[in-house]
Structures are given as C-alpha cells and as structure tokens.
PDB file of N, CA, C and O in Angstrom:
ATOM      1  N   MET A 172      -2.343  -2.376 -17.210  1.00 54.00           N
ATOM      2  CA  MET A 172      -1.614  -1.164 -17.419  1.00 54.00           C
ATOM      3  C   MET A 172      -2.249  -0.013 -16.652  1.00 54.00           C
ATOM      4  O   MET A 172      -3.456   0.153 -16.652  1.00 54.00           O
ATOM      5  N   ILE A 173      -1.441   0.805 -15.982  1.00 57.00           N
ATOM      6  CA  ILE A 173      -1.956   1.902 -15.197  1.00 57.00           C
ATOM      7  C   ILE A 173      -2.240   3.059 -16.104  1.00 57.00           C
ATOM      8  O   ILE A 173      -1.409   3.446 -16.958  1.00 57.00           O
ATOM      9  N   ASN A 174      -3.400   3.678 -15.976  1.00 59.00           N
ATOM     10  CA  ASN A 174      -3.773   4.863 -16.718  1.00 59.00           C
ATOM     11  C   ASN A 174      -2.743   5.959 -16.379  1.00 59.00           C
ATOM     12  O   ASN A 174      -2.425   6.203 -15.208  1.00 59.00           O
ATOM     13  N   VAL A 175      -2.285   6.686 -17.355  1.00 59.00           N
ATOM     14  CA  VAL A 175      -1.232   7.692 -17.163  1.00 59.00           C
ATOM     15  C   VAL A 175      -1.623   8.704 -16.119  1.00 59.00           C
ATOM     16  O   VAL A 175      -0.800   9.124 -15.303  1.00 59.00           O
ATOM     17  N   LYS A 176      -2.892   9.158 -16.110  1.00 68.00           N
ATOM     18  CA  LYS A 176      -3.284  10.189 -15.194  1.00 68.00           C
ATOM     19  C   LYS A 176      -3.249   9.697 -13.700  1.00 68.00           C
ATOM     20  O   LYS A 176      -3.239  10.483 -12.776  1.00 68.00           O
ATOM     21  N   ASP A 177      -3.237   8.407 -13.509  1.00 82.00           N
ATOM     22  CA  ASP A 177      -3.263   7.804 -12.162  1.00 82.00           C
ATOM     23  C   ASP A 177      -1.862   7.503 -11.624  1.00 82.00           C
ATOM     24  O   ASP A 177      -1.731   7.224 -10.445  1.00 82.00           O
ATOM     25  N   LYS A 178      -0.866   7.493 -12.438  1.00 88.00           N
ATOM     26  CA  LYS A 178       0.480   7.052 -12.035  1.00 88.00           C
ATOM     27  C   LYS A 178       1.038   7.805 -10.829  1.00 88.00           C
ATOM     28  O   LYS A 178       1.563   7.179  -9.895  1.00 88.00           O
ATOM     29  N   LYS A 179       0.896   9.106 -10.839  1.00 89.00           N
ATOM     30  CA  LYS A 179       1.398   9.927  -9.731  1.00 89.00           C
ATOM     31  C   LYS A 179       0.718   9.531  -8.432  1.00 89.00           C
ATOM     32  O   LYS A 179       1.367   9.406  -7.404  1.00 89.00           O
ATOM     33  N   PHE A 180      -0.564   9.377  -8.454  1.00 91.00           N
ATOM     34  CA  PHE A 180      -1.362   9.040  -7.253  1.00 91.00           C
ATOM     35  C   PHE A 180      -0.968   7.637  -6.769  1.00 91.00           C
ATOM     36  O   PHE A 180      -0.757   7.417  -5.606  1.00 91.00           O
ATOM     37  N   ILE A 181      -0.881   6.692  -7.694  1.00 92.00           N
ATOM     38  CA  ILE A 181      -0.572   5.297  -7.360  1.00 92.00           C
ATOM     39  C   ILE A 181       0.850   5.178  -6.756  1.00 92.00           C
ATOM     40  O   ILE A 181       1.080   4.474  -5.805  1.00 92.00           O
ATOM     41  N   LYS A 182       1.780   5.967  -7.310  1.00 93.00           N
ATOM     42  CA  LYS A 182       3.148   6.001  -6.768  1.00 93.00           C
ATOM     43  C   LYS A 182       3.145   6.594  -5.358  1.00 93.00           C
ATOM     44  O   LYS A 182       3.813   6.076  -4.455  1.00 93.00           O
ATOM     45  N   ALA A 183       2.407   7.674  -5.147  1.00 94.00           N
ATOM     46  CA  ALA A 183       2.305   8.325  -3.875  1.00 94.00           C
ATOM     47  C   ALA A 183       1.699   7.366  -2.812  1.00 94.00           C
ATOM     48  O   ALA A 183       2.147   7.297  -1.651  1.00 94.00           O
ATOM     49  N   PHE A 184       0.648   6.621  -3.236  1.00 95.00           N
ATOM     50  CA  PHE A 184       0.037   5.647  -2.344  1.00 95.00           C
ATOM     51  C   PHE A 184       1.086   4.582  -1.926  1.00 95.00           C
ATOM     52  O   PHE A 184       1.190   4.245  -0.768  1.00 95.00           O
ATOM     53  N   GLY A 185       1.816   4.076  -2.896  1.00 96.00           N
ATOM     54  CA  GLY A 185       2.823   3.059  -2.629  1.00 96.00           C
ATOM     55  C   GLY A 185       3.926   3.576  -1.702  1.00 96.00           C
ATOM     56  O   GLY A 185       4.323   2.883  -0.759  1.00 96.00           O
ATOM     57  N   ASN A 186       4.355   4.789  -1.905  1.00 96.00           N
ATOM     58  CA  ASN A 186       5.352   5.388  -1.045  1.00 96.00           C
ATOM     59  C   ASN A 186       4.853   5.564   0.368  1.00 96.00           C
ATOM     60  O   ASN A 186       5.561   5.320   1.342  1.00 96.00           O
ATOM     61  N   ASN A 187       3.575   5.954   0.449  1.00 96.00           N
ATOM     62  CA  ASN A 187       3.009   6.109   1.787  1.00 96.00           C
ATOM     63  C   ASN A 187       2.832   4.771   2.476  1.00 96.00           C
ATOM     64  O   ASN A 187       3.109   4.652   3.684  1.00 96.00           O
ATOM     65  N   LEU A 188       2.467   3.725   1.758  1.00 98.00           N
ATOM     66  CA  LEU A 188       2.340   2.407   2.329  1.00 98.00           C
ATOM     67  C   LEU A 188       3.689   1.955   2.843  1.00 98.00           C
ATOM     68  O   LEU A 188       3.830   1.424   3.964  1.00 98.00           O
ATOM     69  N   ARG A 189       4.755   2.159   2.054  1.00 98.00           N
ATOM     70  CA  ARG A 189       6.092   1.773   2.491  1.00 98.00           C
ATOM     71  C   ARG A 189       6.505   2.487   3.778  1.00 98.00           C
ATOM     72  O   ARG A 189       7.015   1.879   4.714  1.00 98.00           O
ATOM     73  N   LYS A 190       6.210   3.782   3.843  1.00 96.00           N
ATOM     74  CA  LYS A 190       6.547   4.558   5.046  1.00 96.00           C
ATOM     75  C   LYS A 190       5.786   3.995   6.256  1.00 96.00           C
ATOM     76  O   LYS A 190       6.337   3.803   7.330  1.00 96.00           O
ATOM     77  N   MET A 191       4.478   3.734   6.117  1.00 96.00           N
ATOM     78  CA  MET A 191       3.675   3.241   7.193  1.00 96.00           C
ATOM     79  C   MET A 191       4.145   1.862   7.628  1.00 96.00           C
ATOM     80  O   MET A 191       4.215   1.557   8.849  1.00 96.00           O
ATOM     81  N   ARG A 192       4.533   1.046   6.678  1.00 97.00           N
ATOM     82  CA  ARG A 192       5.049  -0.291   6.991  1.00 97.00           C
ATOM     83  C   ARG A 192       6.348  -0.213   7.778  1.00 97.00           C
ATOM     84  O   ARG A 192       6.481  -0.892   8.826  1.00 97.00           O
ATOM     85  N   LYS A 193       7.260   0.626   7.318  1.00 98.00           N
ATOM     86  CA  LYS A 193       8.498   0.776   8.008  1.00 98.00           C
ATOM     87  C   LYS A 193       8.319   1.413   9.385  1.00 98.00           C
ATOM     88  O   LYS A 193       8.995   1.010  10.355  1.00 98.00           O
ATOM     89  N   ASP A 194       7.438   2.378   9.494  1.00 96.00           N
ATOM     90  CA  ASP A 194       7.128   3.008  10.773  1.00 96.00           C
ATOM     91  C   ASP A 194       6.607   1.952  11.771  1.00 96.00           C
ATOM     92  O   ASP A 194       6.815   2.081  12.989  1.00 96.00           O
ATOM     93  N   ALA A 195       5.914   0.985  11.259  1.00 97.00           N
ATOM     94  CA  ALA A 195       5.324  -0.078  12.072  1.00 97.00           C
ATOM     95  C   ALA A 195       6.375  -1.191  12.409  1.00 97.00           C
ATOM     96  O   ALA A 195       6.099  -2.110  13.180  1.00 97.00           O
ATOM     97  N   GLY A 196       7.549  -1.060  11.786  1.00 97.00           N
ATOM     98  CA  GLY A 196       8.593  -2.032  12.063  1.00 97.00           C
ATOM     99  C   GLY A 196       8.372  -3.350  11.388  1.00 97.00           C
ATOM    100  O   GLY A 196       8.864  -4.382  11.822  1.00 97.00           O
ATOM    101  N   LEU A 197       7.642  -3.361  10.267  1.00 98.00           N
ATOM    102  CA  LEU A 197       7.327  -4.592   9.572  1.00 98.00           C
ATOM    103  C   LEU A 197       8.123  -4.730   8.287  1.00 98.00           C
ATOM    104  O   LEU A 197       8.346  -3.769   7.567  1.00 98.00           O
ATOM    105  N   SER A 198       8.478  -5.971   7.957  1.00 98.00           N
ATOM    106  CA  SER A 198       9.059  -6.263   6.638  1.00 98.00           C
ATOM    107  C   SER A 198       7.894  -6.406   5.680  1.00 98.00           C
ATOM    108  O   SER A 198       6.747  -6.503   6.048  1.00 98.00           O
ATOM    109  N   GLN A 199       8.192  -6.409   4.395  1.00 98.00           N
ATOM    110  CA  GLN A 199       7.150  -6.682   3.371  1.00 98.00           C
ATOM    111  C   GLN A 199       6.531  -8.022   3.647  1.00 98.00           C
ATOM    112  O   GLN A 199       5.304  -8.206   3.516  1.00 98.00           O
ATOM    113  N   GLU A 200       7.325  -8.999   4.015  1.00 98.00           N
ATOM    114  CA  GLU A 200       6.816 -10.335   4.275  1.00 98.00           C
ATOM    115  C   GLU A 200       5.852 -10.337   5.464  1.00 98.00           C
ATOM    116  O   GLU A 200       4.783 -10.980   5.425  1.00 98.00           O
ATOM    117  N   ASP A 201       6.225  -9.648   6.544  1.00 98.00           N
ATOM    118  CA  ASP A 201       5.343  -9.548   7.725  1.00 98.00           C
ATOM    119  C   ASP A 201       3.993  -8.948   7.299  1.00 98.00           C
ATOM    120  O   ASP A 201       2.948  -9.462   7.715  1.00 98.00           O
ATOM    121  N   LEU A 202       4.063  -7.851   6.539  1.00 98.00           N
ATOM    122  CA  LEU A 202       2.830  -7.160   6.166  1.00 98.00           C
ATOM    123  C   LEU A 202       1.973  -8.087   5.272  1.00 98.00           C
ATOM    124  O   LEU A 202       0.749  -8.176   5.472  1.00 98.00           O
ATOM    125  N   ALA A 203       2.614  -8.733   4.339  1.00 98.00           N
ATOM    126  CA  ALA A 203       1.887  -9.666   3.464  1.00 98.00           C
ATOM    127  C   ALA A 203       1.180 -10.737   4.259  1.00 98.00           C
ATOM    128  O   ALA A 203       0.005 -11.067   4.014  1.00 98.00           O
ATOM    129  N   ASN A 204       1.910 -11.311   5.205  1.00 98.00           N
ATOM    130  CA  ASN A 204       1.308 -12.361   6.018  1.00 98.00           C
ATOM    131  C   ASN A 204       0.173 -11.866   6.865  1.00 98.00           C
ATOM    132  O   ASN A 204      -0.892 -12.465   6.931  1.00 98.00           O
ATOM    133  N   ASP A 205       0.364 -10.683   7.492  1.00 98.00           N
ATOM    134  CA  ASP A 205      -0.660 -10.124   8.347  1.00 98.00           C
ATOM    135  C   ASP A 205      -1.904  -9.680   7.561  1.00 98.00           C
ATOM    136  O   ASP A 205      -3.021  -9.783   8.081  1.00 98.00           O
ATOM    137  N   ALA A 206      -1.712  -9.253   6.337  1.00 98.00           N
ATOM    138  CA  ALA A 206      -2.857  -8.807   5.474  1.00 98.00           C
ATOM    139  C   ALA A 206      -3.401  -9.961   4.655  1.00 98.00           C
ATOM    140  O   ALA A 206      -4.417  -9.770   3.951  1.00 98.00           O
ATOM    141  N   ASP A 207      -2.733 -11.133   4.698  1.00 98.00           N
ATOM    142  CA  ASP A 207      -3.175 -12.288   3.928  1.00 98.00           C
ATOM    143  C   ASP A 207      -3.173 -11.986   2.407  1.00 98.00           C
ATOM    144  O   ASP A 207      -4.193 -12.289   1.740  1.00 98.00           O
ATOM    145  N   ILE A 208      -2.119 -11.371   1.922  1.00 98.00           N
ATOM    146  CA  ILE A 208      -1.965 -11.114   0.497  1.00 98.00           C
ATOM    147  C   ILE A 208      -0.581 -11.590   0.091  1.00 98.00           C
ATOM    148  O   ILE A 208       0.289 -11.724   0.939  1.00 98.00           O
ATOM    149  N   PRO A 209      -0.357 -11.853  -1.190  1.00 97.00           N
ATOM    150  CA  PRO A 209       0.953 -12.339  -1.640  1.00 97.00           C
ATOM    151  C   PRO A 209       2.063 -11.301  -1.393  1.00 97.00           C
ATOM    152  O   PRO A 209       1.850 -10.071  -1.554  1.00 97.00           O
ATOM    153  N   LEU A 210       3.214 -11.782  -0.982  1.00 97.00           N
ATOM    154  CA  LEU A 210       4.366 -10.943  -0.758  1.00 97.00           C
ATOM    155  C   LEU A 210       4.700 -10.069  -2.015  1.00 97.00           C
ATOM    156  O   LEU A 210       4.959  -8.896  -1.884  1.00 97.00           O
ATOM    157  N   SER A 211       4.633 -10.687  -3.176  1.00 97.00           N
ATOM    158  CA  SER A 211       4.942  -9.956  -4.394  1.00 97.00           C
ATOM    159  C   SER A 211       3.978  -8.767  -4.617  1.00 97.00           C
ATOM    160  O   SER A 211       4.377  -7.775  -5.187  1.00 97.00           O
ATOM    161  N   GLN A 212       2.757  -8.925  -4.168  1.00 98.00           N
ATOM    162  CA  GLN A 212       1.778  -7.877  -4.350  1.00 98.00           C
ATOM    163  C   GLN A 212       2.133  -6.655  -3.501  1.00 98.00           C
ATOM    164  O   GLN A 212       1.999  -5.520  -3.926  1.00 98.00           O
ATOM    165  N   VAL A 213       2.634  -6.882  -2.291  1.00 98.00           N
ATOM    166  CA  VAL A 213       3.059  -5.739  -1.451  1.00 98.00           C
ATOM    167  C   VAL A 213       4.142  -4.948  -2.150  1.00 98.00           C
ATOM    168  O   VAL A 213       4.091  -3.711  -2.213  1.00 98.00           O
ATOM    169  N   GLY A 214       5.114  -5.637  -2.702  1.00 98.00           N
ATOM    170  CA  GLY A 214       6.212  -5.004  -3.449  1.00 98.00           C
ATOM    171  C   GLY A 214       5.703  -4.211  -4.634  1.00 98.00           C
ATOM    172  O   GLY A 214       6.143  -3.077  -4.871  1.00 98.00           O
ATOM    173  N   ARG A 215       4.769  -4.805  -5.385  1.00 97.00           N
ATOM    174  CA  ARG A 215       4.213  -4.089  -6.550  1.00 97.00           C
ATOM    175  C   ARG A 215       3.415  -2.844  -6.164  1.00 97.00           C
ATOM    176  O   ARG A 215       3.523  -1.847  -6.829  1.00 97.00           O
ATOM    177  N   ILE A 216       2.683  -2.921  -5.073  1.00 97.00           N
ATOM    178  CA  ILE A 216       1.956  -1.761  -4.567  1.00 97.00           C
ATOM    179  C   ILE A 216       2.899  -0.712  -4.159  1.00 97.00           C
ATOM    180  O   ILE A 216       2.751   0.487  -4.525  1.00 97.00           O
ATOM    181  N   GLU A 217       3.920  -1.055  -3.378  1.00 97.00           N
ATOM    182  CA  GLU A 217       4.858  -0.078  -2.877  1.00 97.00           C
ATOM    183  C   GLU A 217       5.647   0.607  -4.004  1.00 97.00           C
ATOM    184  O   GLU A 217       5.996   1.776  -3.903  1.00 97.00           O
ATOM    185  N   ARG A 218       5.897  -0.132  -5.081  1.00 96.00           N
ATOM    186  CA  ARG A 218       6.622   0.459  -6.209  1.00 96.00           C
ATOM    187  C   ARG A 218       5.673   1.194  -7.180  1.00 96.00           C
ATOM    188  O   ARG A 218       6.161   1.832  -8.138  1.00 96.00           O
ATOM    189  N   GLY A 219       4.380   1.180  -6.869  1.00 93.00           N
ATOM    190  CA  GLY A 219       3.445   1.907  -7.701  1.00 93.00           C
ATOM    191  C   GLY A 219       3.181   1.213  -9.040  1.00 93.00           C
ATOM    192  O   GLY A 219       2.828   1.863 -10.017  1.00 93.00           O
ATOM    193  N   GLU A 220       3.334  -0.074  -9.048  1.00 92.00           N
ATOM    194  CA  GLU A 220       3.158  -0.842 -10.308  1.00 92.00           C
ATOM    195  C   GLU A 220       1.738  -1.292 -10.539  1.00 92.00           C
ATOM    196  O   GLU A 220       1.372  -1.680 -11.630  1.00 92.00           O
ATOM    197  N   VAL A 221       0.932  -1.336  -9.465  1.00 92.00           N
ATOM    198  CA  VAL A 221      -0.447  -1.816  -9.577  1.00 92.00           C
ATOM    199  C   VAL A 221      -1.382  -0.841  -8.874  1.00 92.00           C
ATOM    200  O   VAL A 221      -1.014  -0.169  -7.915  1.00 92.00           O
ATOM    201  N   ASN A 222      -2.586  -0.766  -9.409  1.00 92.00           N
ATOM    202  CA  ASN A 222      -3.623   0.036  -8.761  1.00 92.00           C
ATOM    203  C   ASN A 222      -4.405  -0.915  -7.880  1.00 92.00           C
ATOM    204  O   ASN A 222      -5.242  -1.691  -8.356  1.00 92.00           O
ATOM    205  N   THR A 223      -4.116  -0.904  -6.594  1.00 93.00           N
ATOM    206  CA  THR A 223      -4.677  -1.884  -5.702  1.00 93.00           C
ATOM    207  C   THR A 223      -6.168  -1.699  -5.475  1.00 93.00           C
ATOM    208  O   THR A 223      -6.736  -0.641  -5.761  1.00 93.00           O
ATOM    209  N   THR A 224      -6.801  -2.761  -5.025  1.00 95.00           N
ATOM    210  CA  THR A 224      -8.266  -2.686  -4.787  1.00 95.00           C
ATOM    211  C   THR A 224      -8.554  -2.088  -3.396  1.00 95.00           C
ATOM    212  O   THR A 224      -7.673  -2.048  -2.534  1.00 95.00           O
ATOM    213  N   ILE A 225      -9.749  -1.663  -3.228  1.00 95.00           N
ATOM    214  CA  ILE A 225     -10.162  -1.151  -1.955  1.00 95.00           C
ATOM    215  C   ILE A 225     -10.103  -2.215  -0.875  1.00 95.00           C
ATOM    216  O   ILE A 225      -9.680  -1.936   0.260  1.00 95.00           O
ATOM    217  N   SER A 226     -10.469  -3.422  -1.196  1.00 97.00           N
ATOM    218  CA  SER A 226     -10.427  -4.494  -0.214  1.00 97.00           C
ATOM    219  C   SER A 226      -8.988  -4.856   0.190  1.00 97.00           C
ATOM    220  O   SER A 226      -8.731  -5.122   1.368  1.00 97.00           O
ATOM    221  N   THR A 227      -8.055  -4.706  -0.708  1.00 98.00           N
ATOM    222  CA  THR A 227      -6.635  -4.931  -0.383  1.00 98.00           C
ATOM    223  C   THR A 227      -6.135  -3.770   0.496  1.00 98.00           C
ATOM    224  O   THR A 227      -5.420  -3.987   1.486  1.00 98.00           O
ATOM    225  N   ALA A 228      -6.512  -2.536   0.156  1.00 97.00           N
ATOM    226  CA  ALA A 228      -6.144  -1.390   0.981  1.00 97.00           C
ATOM    227  C   ALA A 228      -6.678  -1.533   2.409  1.00 97.00           C
ATOM    228  O   ALA A 228      -6.002  -1.247   3.367  1.00 97.00           O
ATOM    229  N   TYR A 229      -7.920  -2.049   2.481  1.00 98.00           N
ATOM    230  CA  TYR A 229      -8.508  -2.282   3.807  1.00 98.00           C
ATOM    231  C   TYR A 229      -7.725  -3.332   4.585  1.00 98.00           C
ATOM    232  O   TYR A 229      -7.432  -3.160   5.764  1.00 98.00           O
ATOM    233  N   ALA A 230      -7.366  -4.426   3.922  1.00 98.00           N
ATOM    234  CA  ALA A 230      -6.592  -5.502   4.577  1.00 98.00           C
ATOM    235  C   ALA A 230      -5.237  -4.957   5.036  1.00 98.00           C
ATOM    236  O   ALA A 230      -4.752  -5.291   6.137  1.00 98.00           O
ATOM    237  N   LEU A 231      -4.611  -4.131   4.221  1.00 98.00           N
ATOM    238  CA  LEU A 231      -3.317  -3.504   4.611  1.00 98.00           C
ATOM    239  C   LEU A 231      -3.479  -2.590   5.795  1.00 98.00           C
ATOM    240  O   LEU A 231      -2.648  -2.593   6.736  1.00 98.00           O
ATOM    241  N   SER A 232      -4.532  -1.803   5.819  1.00 97.00           N
ATOM    242  CA  SER A 232      -4.756  -0.901   6.974  1.00 97.00           C
ATOM    243  C   SER A 232      -5.000  -1.705   8.245  1.00 97.00           C
ATOM    244  O   SER A 232      -4.494  -1.335   9.311  1.00 97.00           O
ATOM    245  N   LYS A 233      -5.735  -2.770   8.170  1.00 98.00           N
ATOM    246  CA  LYS A 233      -5.979  -3.642   9.325  1.00 98.00           C
ATOM    247  C   LYS A 233      -4.661  -4.256   9.812  1.00 98.00           C
ATOM    248  O   LYS A 233      -4.371  -4.313  11.006  1.00 98.00           O
ATOM    249  N   ALA A 234      -3.850  -4.721   8.878  1.00 98.00           N
ATOM    250  CA  ALA A 234      -2.551  -5.337   9.229  1.00 98.00           C
ATOM    251  C   ALA A 234      -1.623  -4.304   9.858  1.00 98.00           C
ATOM    252  O   ALA A 234      -0.855  -4.627  10.774  1.00 98.00           O
ATOM    253  N   LEU A 235      -1.739  -3.043   9.420  1.00 98.00           N
ATOM    254  CA  LEU A 235      -0.888  -1.966   9.986  1.00 98.00           C
ATOM    255  C   LEU A 235      -1.502  -1.370  11.259  1.00 98.00           C
ATOM    256  O   LEU A 235      -0.885  -0.507  11.893  1.00 98.00           O
ATOM    257  N   GLN A 236      -2.742  -1.774  11.522  1.00 97.00           N
ATOM    258  CA  GLN A 236      -3.477  -1.260  12.703  1.00 97.00           C
ATOM    259  C   GLN A 236      -3.647   0.276  12.582  1.00 97.00           C
ATOM    260  O   GLN A 236      -3.397   1.006  13.560  1.00 97.00           O
ATOM    261  N   ILE A 237      -4.064   0.744  11.421  1.00 96.00           N
ATOM    262  CA  ILE A 237      -4.331   2.133  11.201  1.00 96.00           C
ATOM    263  C   ILE A 237      -5.684   2.286  10.494  1.00 96.00           C
ATOM    264  O   ILE A 237      -6.203   1.331   9.942  1.00 96.00           O
ATOM    265  N   LYS A 238      -6.272   3.473  10.519  1.00 96.00           N
ATOM    266  CA  LYS A 238      -7.458   3.701   9.766  1.00 96.00           C
ATOM    267  C   LYS A 238      -7.153   3.717   8.294  1.00 96.00           C
ATOM    268  O   LYS A 238      -6.062   4.178   7.898  1.00 96.00           O
ATOM    269  N   ILE A 239      -8.044   3.195   7.484  1.00 96.00           N
ATOM    270  CA  ILE A 239      -7.785   3.110   6.040  1.00 96.00           C
ATOM    271  C   ILE A 239      -7.468   4.488   5.455  1.00 96.00           C
ATOM    272  O   ILE A 239      -6.619   4.596   4.535  1.00 96.00           O
ATOM    273  N   ASP A 240      -8.108   5.520   5.906  1.00 95.00           N
ATOM    274  CA  ASP A 240      -7.885   6.834   5.285  1.00 95.00           C
ATOM    275  C   ASP A 240      -6.467   7.326   5.512  1.00 95.00           C
ATOM    276  O   ASP A 240      -5.973   8.139   4.707  1.00 95.00           O
ATOM    277  N   THR A 241      -5.755   6.773   6.472  1.00 95.00           N
ATOM    278  CA  THR A 241      -4.372   7.138   6.715  1.00 95.00           C
ATOM    279  C   THR A 241      -3.496   6.774   5.513  1.00 95.00           C
ATOM    280  O   THR A 241      -2.549   7.470   5.198  1.00 95.00           O
ATOM    281  N   LEU A 242      -3.824   5.710   4.856  1.00 94.00           N
ATOM    282  CA  LEU A 242      -3.087   5.256   3.661  1.00 94.00           C
ATOM    283  C   LEU A 242      -3.232   6.273   2.501  1.00 94.00           C
ATOM    284  O   LEU A 242      -2.396   6.266   1.623  1.00 94.00           O
ATOM    285  N   PHE A 243      -4.257   7.069   2.556  1.00 92.00           N
ATOM    286  CA  PHE A 243      -4.526   8.032   1.460  1.00 92.00           C
ATOM    287  C   PHE A 243      -4.106   9.447   1.831  1.00 92.00           C
ATOM    288  O   PHE A 243      -4.375  10.377   1.077  1.00 92.00           O
ATOM    289  N   LYS A 244      -3.498   9.595   2.975  1.00 90.00           N
ATOM    290  CA  LYS A 244      -3.053  10.979   3.399  1.00 90.00           C
ATOM    291  C   LYS A 244      -1.600  11.163   3.028  1.00 90.00           C
ATOM    292  O   LYS A 244      -0.687  10.755   3.722  1.00 90.00           O
ATOM    293  N   PHE A 245      -1.390  11.801   1.884  1.00 78.00           N
ATOM    294  CA  PHE A 245      -0.041  12.098   1.427  1.00 78.00           C
ATOM    295  C   PHE A 245      -0.089  13.311   0.556  1.00 78.00           C
ATOM    296  O   PHE A 245      -1.173  13.777   0.163  1.00 78.00           O
ATOM    297  N   LYS A 246       1.081  13.883   0.315  1.00 68.00           N
ATOM    298  CA  LYS A 246       1.138  15.125  -0.470  1.00 68.00           C
ATOM    299  C   LYS A 246       1.417  14.821  -1.910  1.00 68.00           C
ATOM    300  O   LYS A 246       2.013  13.899  -2.289  1.00 68.00           O
TER     301      LYS A 246
END
C-alpha cells in the first residue's frame, strides 16, 4: 500500500514516465522488454499504483536512453 503522503509524487512520476515513453515512440511492451521488467509493472508504475525501486527507475532510464534524473523532473 502506498503511503498517503507519497501518492501525489508517485502519480507524477508515473505520468512523467508515460510521457517520456511516448516521446520515445515506445509501447509499454517495448519499454518493458528494453528495461527487462514485466510489462504489468510498467503499467502499474505509469498509473501510480506502485512505488518503484531505484534500480527499476535506473533500468527504465537506460531503456529510454535518458539520464535518470529526467524521470524525476516534473511539476
């Protein structure tokens, strides 16, 4: 269960990931394969349902070919 104080941040992270993925022209399946994580996990992260790990965020940034801090730059 996500801590209530974190929900807004986790949702924003997921929305930013979705934007970065779409900007890269990747489907969720493509991103999951490139990051070597389950497809369902990409969906859960994008919907803000899970508080992802740093290692998963790193794998996603590598798959998107962006710096990891870019995933955390949102309003």
